[in-house]
Coordinates of C-alpha atoms in Angstrom, one line a residue:
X1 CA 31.5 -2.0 -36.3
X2 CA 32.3 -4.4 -33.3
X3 CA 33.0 -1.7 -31.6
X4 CA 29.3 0.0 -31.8
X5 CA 27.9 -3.6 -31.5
X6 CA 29.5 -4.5 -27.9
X7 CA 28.9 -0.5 -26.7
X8 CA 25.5 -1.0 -27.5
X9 CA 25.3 -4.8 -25.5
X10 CA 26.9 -2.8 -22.3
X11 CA 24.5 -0.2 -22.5
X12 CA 21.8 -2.5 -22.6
X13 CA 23.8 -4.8 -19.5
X14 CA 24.0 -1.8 -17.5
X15 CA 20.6 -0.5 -17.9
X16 CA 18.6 -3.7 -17.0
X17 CA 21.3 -4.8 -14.2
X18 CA 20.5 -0.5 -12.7
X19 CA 17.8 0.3 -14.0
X20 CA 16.2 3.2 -16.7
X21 CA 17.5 6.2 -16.9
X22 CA 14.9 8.6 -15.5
X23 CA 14.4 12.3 -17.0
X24 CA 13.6 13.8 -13.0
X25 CA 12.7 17.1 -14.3
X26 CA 9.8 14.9 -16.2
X27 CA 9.8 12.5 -13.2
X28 CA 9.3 15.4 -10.5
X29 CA 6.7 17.2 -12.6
X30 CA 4.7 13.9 -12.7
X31 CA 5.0 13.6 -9.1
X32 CA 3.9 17.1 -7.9
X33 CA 0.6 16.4 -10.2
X34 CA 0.3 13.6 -8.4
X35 CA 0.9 14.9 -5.1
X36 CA -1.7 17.8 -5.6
X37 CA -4.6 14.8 -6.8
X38 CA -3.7 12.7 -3.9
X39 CA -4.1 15.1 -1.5
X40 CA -7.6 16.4 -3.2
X41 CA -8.9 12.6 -3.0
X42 CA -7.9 12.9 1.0
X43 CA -9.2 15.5 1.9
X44 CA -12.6 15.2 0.0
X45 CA -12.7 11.8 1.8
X46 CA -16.3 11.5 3.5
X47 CA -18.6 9.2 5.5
X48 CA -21.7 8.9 7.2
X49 CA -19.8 8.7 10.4
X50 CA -17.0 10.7 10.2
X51 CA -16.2 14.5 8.5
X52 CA -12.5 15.1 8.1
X53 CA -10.8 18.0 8.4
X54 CA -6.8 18.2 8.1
X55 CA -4.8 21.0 9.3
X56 CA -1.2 21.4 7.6
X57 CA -1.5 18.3 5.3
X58 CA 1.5 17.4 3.3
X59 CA 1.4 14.9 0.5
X60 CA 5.2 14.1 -0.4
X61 CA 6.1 11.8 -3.6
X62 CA 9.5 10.8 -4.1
X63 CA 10.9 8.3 -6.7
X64 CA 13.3 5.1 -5.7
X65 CA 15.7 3.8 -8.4
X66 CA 15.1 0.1 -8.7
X67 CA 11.7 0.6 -6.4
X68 CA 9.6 2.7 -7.7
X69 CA 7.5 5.8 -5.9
X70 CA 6.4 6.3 -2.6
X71 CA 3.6 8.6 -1.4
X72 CA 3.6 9.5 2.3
X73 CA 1.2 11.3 3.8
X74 CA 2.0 13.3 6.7
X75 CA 0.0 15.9 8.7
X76 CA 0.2 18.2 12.4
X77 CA -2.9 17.3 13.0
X78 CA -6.5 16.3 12.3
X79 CA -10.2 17.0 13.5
X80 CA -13.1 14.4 13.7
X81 CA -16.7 15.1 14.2
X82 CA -18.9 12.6 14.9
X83 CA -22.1 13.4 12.6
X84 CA -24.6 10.7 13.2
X85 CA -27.0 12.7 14.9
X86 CA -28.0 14.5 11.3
X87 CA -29.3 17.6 12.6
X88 CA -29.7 17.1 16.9
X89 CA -27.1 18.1 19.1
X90 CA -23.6 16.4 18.8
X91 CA -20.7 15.7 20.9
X92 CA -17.5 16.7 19.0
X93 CA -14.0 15.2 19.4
X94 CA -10.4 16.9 18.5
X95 CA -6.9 15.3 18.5
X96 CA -4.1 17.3 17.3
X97 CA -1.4 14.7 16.9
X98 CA 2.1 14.6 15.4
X99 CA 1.3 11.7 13.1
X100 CA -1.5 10.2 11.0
X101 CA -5.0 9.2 12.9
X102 CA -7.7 8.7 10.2
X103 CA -10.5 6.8 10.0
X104 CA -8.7 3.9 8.0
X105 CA -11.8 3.0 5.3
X106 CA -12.1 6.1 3.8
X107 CA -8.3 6.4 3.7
X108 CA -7.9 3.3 2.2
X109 CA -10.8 4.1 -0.5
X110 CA -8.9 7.4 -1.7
X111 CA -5.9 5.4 -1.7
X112 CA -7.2 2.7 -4.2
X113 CA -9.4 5.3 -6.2
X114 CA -5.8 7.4 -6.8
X115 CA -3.7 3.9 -7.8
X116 CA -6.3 2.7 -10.0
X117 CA -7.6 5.9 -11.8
X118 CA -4.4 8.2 -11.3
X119 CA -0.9 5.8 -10.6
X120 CA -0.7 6.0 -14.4
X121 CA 0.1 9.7 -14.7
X122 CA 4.0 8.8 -13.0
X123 CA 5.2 8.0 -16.1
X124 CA 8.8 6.2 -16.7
X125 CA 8.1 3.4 -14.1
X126 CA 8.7 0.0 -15.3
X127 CA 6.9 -2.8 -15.1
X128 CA 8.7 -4.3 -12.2
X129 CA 8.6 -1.0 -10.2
X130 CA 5.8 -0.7 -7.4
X131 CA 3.7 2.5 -6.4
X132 CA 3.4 2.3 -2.4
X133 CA 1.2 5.0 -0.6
X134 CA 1.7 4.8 3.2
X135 CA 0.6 7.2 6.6
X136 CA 1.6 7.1 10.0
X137 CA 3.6 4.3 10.9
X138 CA 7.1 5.9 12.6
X139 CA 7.8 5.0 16.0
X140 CA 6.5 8.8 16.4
X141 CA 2.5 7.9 14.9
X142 CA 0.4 7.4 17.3
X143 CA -2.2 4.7 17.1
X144 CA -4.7 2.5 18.7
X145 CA -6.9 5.3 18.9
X146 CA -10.5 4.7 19.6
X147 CA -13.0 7.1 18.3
X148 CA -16.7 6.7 19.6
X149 CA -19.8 7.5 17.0
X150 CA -23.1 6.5 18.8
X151 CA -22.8 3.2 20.1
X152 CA -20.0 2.5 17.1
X153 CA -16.1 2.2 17.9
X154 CA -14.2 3.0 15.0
X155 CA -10.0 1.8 15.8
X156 CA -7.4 4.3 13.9
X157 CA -4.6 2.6 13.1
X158 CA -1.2 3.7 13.7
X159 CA 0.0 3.5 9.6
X160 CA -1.5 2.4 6.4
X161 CA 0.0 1.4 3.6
X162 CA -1.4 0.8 -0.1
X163 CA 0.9 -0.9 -3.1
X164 CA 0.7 -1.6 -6.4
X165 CA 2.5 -2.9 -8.8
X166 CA 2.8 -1.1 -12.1
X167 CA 2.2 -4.3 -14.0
X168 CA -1.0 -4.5 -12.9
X169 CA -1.9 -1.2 -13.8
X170 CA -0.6 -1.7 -17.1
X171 CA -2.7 -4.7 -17.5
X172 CA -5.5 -2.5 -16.3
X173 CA -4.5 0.1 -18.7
X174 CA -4.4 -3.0 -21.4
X175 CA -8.0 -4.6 -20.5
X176 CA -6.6 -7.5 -19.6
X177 CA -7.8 -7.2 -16.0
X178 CA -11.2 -5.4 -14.6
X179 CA -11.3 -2.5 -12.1
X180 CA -12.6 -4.9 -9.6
X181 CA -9.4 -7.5 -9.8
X182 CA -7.1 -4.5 -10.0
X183 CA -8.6 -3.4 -6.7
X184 CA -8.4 -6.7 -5.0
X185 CA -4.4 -7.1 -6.5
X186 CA -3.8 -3.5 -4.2
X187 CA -1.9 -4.7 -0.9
X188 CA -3.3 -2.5 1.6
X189 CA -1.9 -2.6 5.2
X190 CA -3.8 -1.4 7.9
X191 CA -1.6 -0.8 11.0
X192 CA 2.3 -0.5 10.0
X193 CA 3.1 -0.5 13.6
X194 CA 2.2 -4.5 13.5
X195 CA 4.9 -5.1 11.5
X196 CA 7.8 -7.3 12.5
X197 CA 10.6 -4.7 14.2
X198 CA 14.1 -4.8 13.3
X199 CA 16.3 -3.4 16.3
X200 CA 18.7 -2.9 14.5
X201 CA 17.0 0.1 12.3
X202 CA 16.0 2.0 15.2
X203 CA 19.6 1.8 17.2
X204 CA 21.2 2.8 13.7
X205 CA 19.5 5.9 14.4
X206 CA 19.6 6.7 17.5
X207 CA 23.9 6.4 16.7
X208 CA 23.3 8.7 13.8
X209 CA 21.8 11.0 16.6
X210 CA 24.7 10.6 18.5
X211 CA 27.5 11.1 16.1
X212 CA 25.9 14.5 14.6
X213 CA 25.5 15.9 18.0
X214 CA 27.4 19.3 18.7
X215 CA 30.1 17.6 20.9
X216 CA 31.0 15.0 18.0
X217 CA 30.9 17.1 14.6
X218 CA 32.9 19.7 13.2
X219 CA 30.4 20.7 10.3
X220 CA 26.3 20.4 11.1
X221 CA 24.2 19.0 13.7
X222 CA 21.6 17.1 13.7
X223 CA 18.5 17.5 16.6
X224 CA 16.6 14.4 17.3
X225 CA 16.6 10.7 16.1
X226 CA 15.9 10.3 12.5
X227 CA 12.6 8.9 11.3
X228 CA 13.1 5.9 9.2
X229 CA 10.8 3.6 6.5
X230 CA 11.5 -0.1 5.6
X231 CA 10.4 -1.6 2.4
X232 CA 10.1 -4.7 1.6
X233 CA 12.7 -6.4 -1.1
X234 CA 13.8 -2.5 -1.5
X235 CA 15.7 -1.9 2.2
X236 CA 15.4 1.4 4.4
X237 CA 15.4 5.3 4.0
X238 CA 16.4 7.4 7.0
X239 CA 15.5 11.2 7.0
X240 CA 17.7 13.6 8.3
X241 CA 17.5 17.3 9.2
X242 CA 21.0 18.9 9.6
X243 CA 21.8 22.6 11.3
X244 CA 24.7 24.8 11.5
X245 CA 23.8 27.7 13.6
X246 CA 21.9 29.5 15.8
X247 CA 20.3 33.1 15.8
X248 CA 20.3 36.1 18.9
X249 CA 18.7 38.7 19.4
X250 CA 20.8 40.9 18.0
X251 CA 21.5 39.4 14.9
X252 CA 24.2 37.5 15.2
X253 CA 25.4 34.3 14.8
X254 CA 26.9 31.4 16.9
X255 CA 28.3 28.3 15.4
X256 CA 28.6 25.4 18.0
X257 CA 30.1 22.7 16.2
X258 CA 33.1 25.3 15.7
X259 CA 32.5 27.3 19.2
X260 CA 32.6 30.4 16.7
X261 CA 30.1 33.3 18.1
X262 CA 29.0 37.1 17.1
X263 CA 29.2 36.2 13.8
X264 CA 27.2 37.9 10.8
X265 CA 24.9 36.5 8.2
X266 CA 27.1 37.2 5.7
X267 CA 30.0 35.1 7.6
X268 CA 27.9 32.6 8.4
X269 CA 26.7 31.6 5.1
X270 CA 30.5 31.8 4.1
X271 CA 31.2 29.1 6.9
X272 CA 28.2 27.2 6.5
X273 CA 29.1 26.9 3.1
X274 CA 32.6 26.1 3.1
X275 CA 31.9 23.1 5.6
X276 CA 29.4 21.3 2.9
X277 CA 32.0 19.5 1.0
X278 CA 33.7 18.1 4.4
X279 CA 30.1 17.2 5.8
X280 CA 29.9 15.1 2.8
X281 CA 32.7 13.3 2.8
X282 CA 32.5 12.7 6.6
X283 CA 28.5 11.6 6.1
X284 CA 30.4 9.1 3.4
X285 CA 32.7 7.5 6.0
X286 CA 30.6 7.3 9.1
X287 CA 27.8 5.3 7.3
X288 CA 30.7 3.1 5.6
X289 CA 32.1 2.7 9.1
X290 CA 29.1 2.1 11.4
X291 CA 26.7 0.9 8.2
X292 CA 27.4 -3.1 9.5
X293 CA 24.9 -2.6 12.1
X294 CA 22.2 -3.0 9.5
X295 CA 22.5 -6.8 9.6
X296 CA 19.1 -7.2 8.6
X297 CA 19.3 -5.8 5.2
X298 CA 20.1 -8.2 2.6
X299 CA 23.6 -7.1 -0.2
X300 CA 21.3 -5.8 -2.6
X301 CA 19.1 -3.8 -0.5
X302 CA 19.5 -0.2 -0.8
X303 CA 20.7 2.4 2.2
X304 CA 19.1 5.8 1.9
X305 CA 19.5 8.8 3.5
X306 CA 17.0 11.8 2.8
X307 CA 18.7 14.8 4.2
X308 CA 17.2 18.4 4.3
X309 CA 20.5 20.9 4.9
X310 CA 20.9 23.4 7.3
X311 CA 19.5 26.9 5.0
X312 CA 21.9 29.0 3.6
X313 CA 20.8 31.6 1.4
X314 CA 22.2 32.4 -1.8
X315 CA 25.0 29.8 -0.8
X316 CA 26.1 27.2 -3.5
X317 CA 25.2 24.4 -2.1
X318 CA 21.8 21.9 -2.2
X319 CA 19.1 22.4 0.3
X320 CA 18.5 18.7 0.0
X321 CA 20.1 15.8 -1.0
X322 CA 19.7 11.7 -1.4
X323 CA 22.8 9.8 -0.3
X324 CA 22.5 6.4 -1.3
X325 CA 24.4 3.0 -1.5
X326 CA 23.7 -1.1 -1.4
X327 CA 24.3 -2.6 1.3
X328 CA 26.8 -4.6 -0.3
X329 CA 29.3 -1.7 -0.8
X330 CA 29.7 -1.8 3.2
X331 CA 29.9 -4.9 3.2
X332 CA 32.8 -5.2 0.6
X333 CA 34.4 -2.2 2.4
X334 CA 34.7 -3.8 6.0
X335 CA 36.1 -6.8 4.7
X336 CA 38.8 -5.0 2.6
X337 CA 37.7 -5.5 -0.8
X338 CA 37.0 -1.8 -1.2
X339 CA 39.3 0.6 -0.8
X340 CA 38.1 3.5 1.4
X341 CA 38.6 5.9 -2.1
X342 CA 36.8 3.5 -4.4
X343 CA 33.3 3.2 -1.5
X344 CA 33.2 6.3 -1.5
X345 CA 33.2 6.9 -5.3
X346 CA 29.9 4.1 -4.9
X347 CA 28.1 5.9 -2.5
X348 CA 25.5 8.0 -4.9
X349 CA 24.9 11.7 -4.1
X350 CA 21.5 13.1 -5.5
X351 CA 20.4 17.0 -5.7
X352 CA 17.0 16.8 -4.3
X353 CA 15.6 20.1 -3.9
X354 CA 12.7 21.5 -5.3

């Protein structure tokens, strides 16, 4: 009887110290609904001044243990026409841009329509957990912007960001609160490019850049600095896109990290998926060697790393992952109380892939 009695007191330690556990076949059914609604409310967003049109939209949801979800909204580019002259001739303005230039009001209205009338379809969230909706706001977005509609300047922004958290909405949910004060407890951030810089963030990936370039690794390659988000009281996820190979006209294959060329699809799938498990465990060690530099991030903020892998078809390996860790566990590892064996067994490894 004791025995049952303190199992059940762990489980119930370990679940509030990490968290619920989440069912993410549930959890990523919930999300794609919610992707698909989001992305409706965008793109029927409307104004007197402004008719928006995206080309190659893409609403991605993704869920954070201990955080909650985040919505980001990215997009290859994006056409404005000015409409205020309701029927007379108009002057017309394009941009195609690599990040997210939108009129920020009706933006920010489809974002707080979707958190107030929809956040409730992600089930499993706790109370605690937060629902964040964000743009542009990479060191890639483009901003300051300045769209002209008559006599009328409207300023894109280079990010926005709306959060919420899931308390509130359960309070909504309850009656306990209006529409109107749940609105008005939404924390909307209109140019993410304002926000305070940490150096540190950006020169972490710029060495990630350098230590998965072909001259450094042995397994894939990576091809351009990582993009990166920080949140607040959660800590920062990199995103990573990995290669292994390249293609020729005739066919073939050529590996560079491994100087192997004329090599056949069959054989390089074979190679590509042998090196997973020792891109892995090299991934492990280089973040718990060079992971330090993150001196901003506090123990208990988490490190993740959102990594789409190089394709290899009908290969048995993921196409992407989540490699994750607190900050702590580098931390304890540089100054020796963690073995190199037992880190690594605390770095977290998540099948991603859809």
């Amino acid at each position: 009887m004791k025995y049952w009695i303190l199992l059940f007191l762990l489980s119930a330690y370990f679940t509030g110290t990490f968290g619920q556990t989440i069912d993410q076949s549930k959890m990523d059914k919930d999300l794609e609904v919610a992707e698909n609604i989001l992305s409706t409310l965008l793109k029927q967003s409307s104004s007197d001044e402004f008719m928006y049109l995206s080309r190659g939209q893409k609403v991605e949801g993704n869920y954070l243990a201990n955080y909650g979800v985040v919505f980001s909204v990215e997009s290859s580019g994006f056409r404005f026409y000015n409409v205020e002259s309701k029927g007379k001739e108009f002057e017309s303005v394009e941009m195609a841009v690599a990040g997210e230039i939108e009129p920020s009001e009706m933006v920010i209205q489809a974002f707080k329509d979707f958190l107030a009338d929809y956040g409730n379809l992600i089930r499993q969230l706790k109370p605690s957990d937060k629902i964040l909706l964000k743009t542009g706001g990479n060191r890639h977005s483009r901003g300051g912007v300045v769209v002209f509609s008559g006599q009328k300047k409207t300023k894109m922004t280079g990010g926005i960001s709306a959060e919420l958290h899931v308390s509130d909405l359960s309070s909504y949910e309850k009656g306990n609160i209006t529409r109107d004060e749940l609105l008005d407890k939404i924390k909307i951030n209109e140019d993410l490019n304002s926000a305070v810089k940490e150096p540190q963030l950006e020169v972490f990936s710029s060495m990630l850049e350098r230590l998965y370039e072909v001259d450094l690794t042995d397994t894939y390659y990576m091809s351009g600095t990582p993009d990166y988000d920080r949140l607040e009281k959660f800590g920062v996820t990199y995103y990573l896109k990995f290669y292994s190979s390249l293609i020729h006209d005739n066919d073939e294959y050529s590996l560079p990290t491994i100087d192997k060329k004329h090599v056949s699809k069959a054989e390089r799938n074979k190679i590509v998926e042998e090196m997973y498990p020792e891109f892995l465990k090299t991934f492990k060690q280089n973040v718990l060697d060079y992971g330090h530099i993150l001196k901003t991030l506090d123990p208990e903020e988490m490190i993740v790393f959102h990594i789409k892998l190089t394709s290899c078809e009908g290969c048995d390996m993921p196409a992407v992952i989540d490699v994750s860790m607190k900050k702590s566990v580098i931390e304890d590892y540089r100054n020796g109380d963690l073995t190199l064996d037992r880190a690594m067994t605390m770095i977290e490894v998540k099948d991603v892939s859809d």
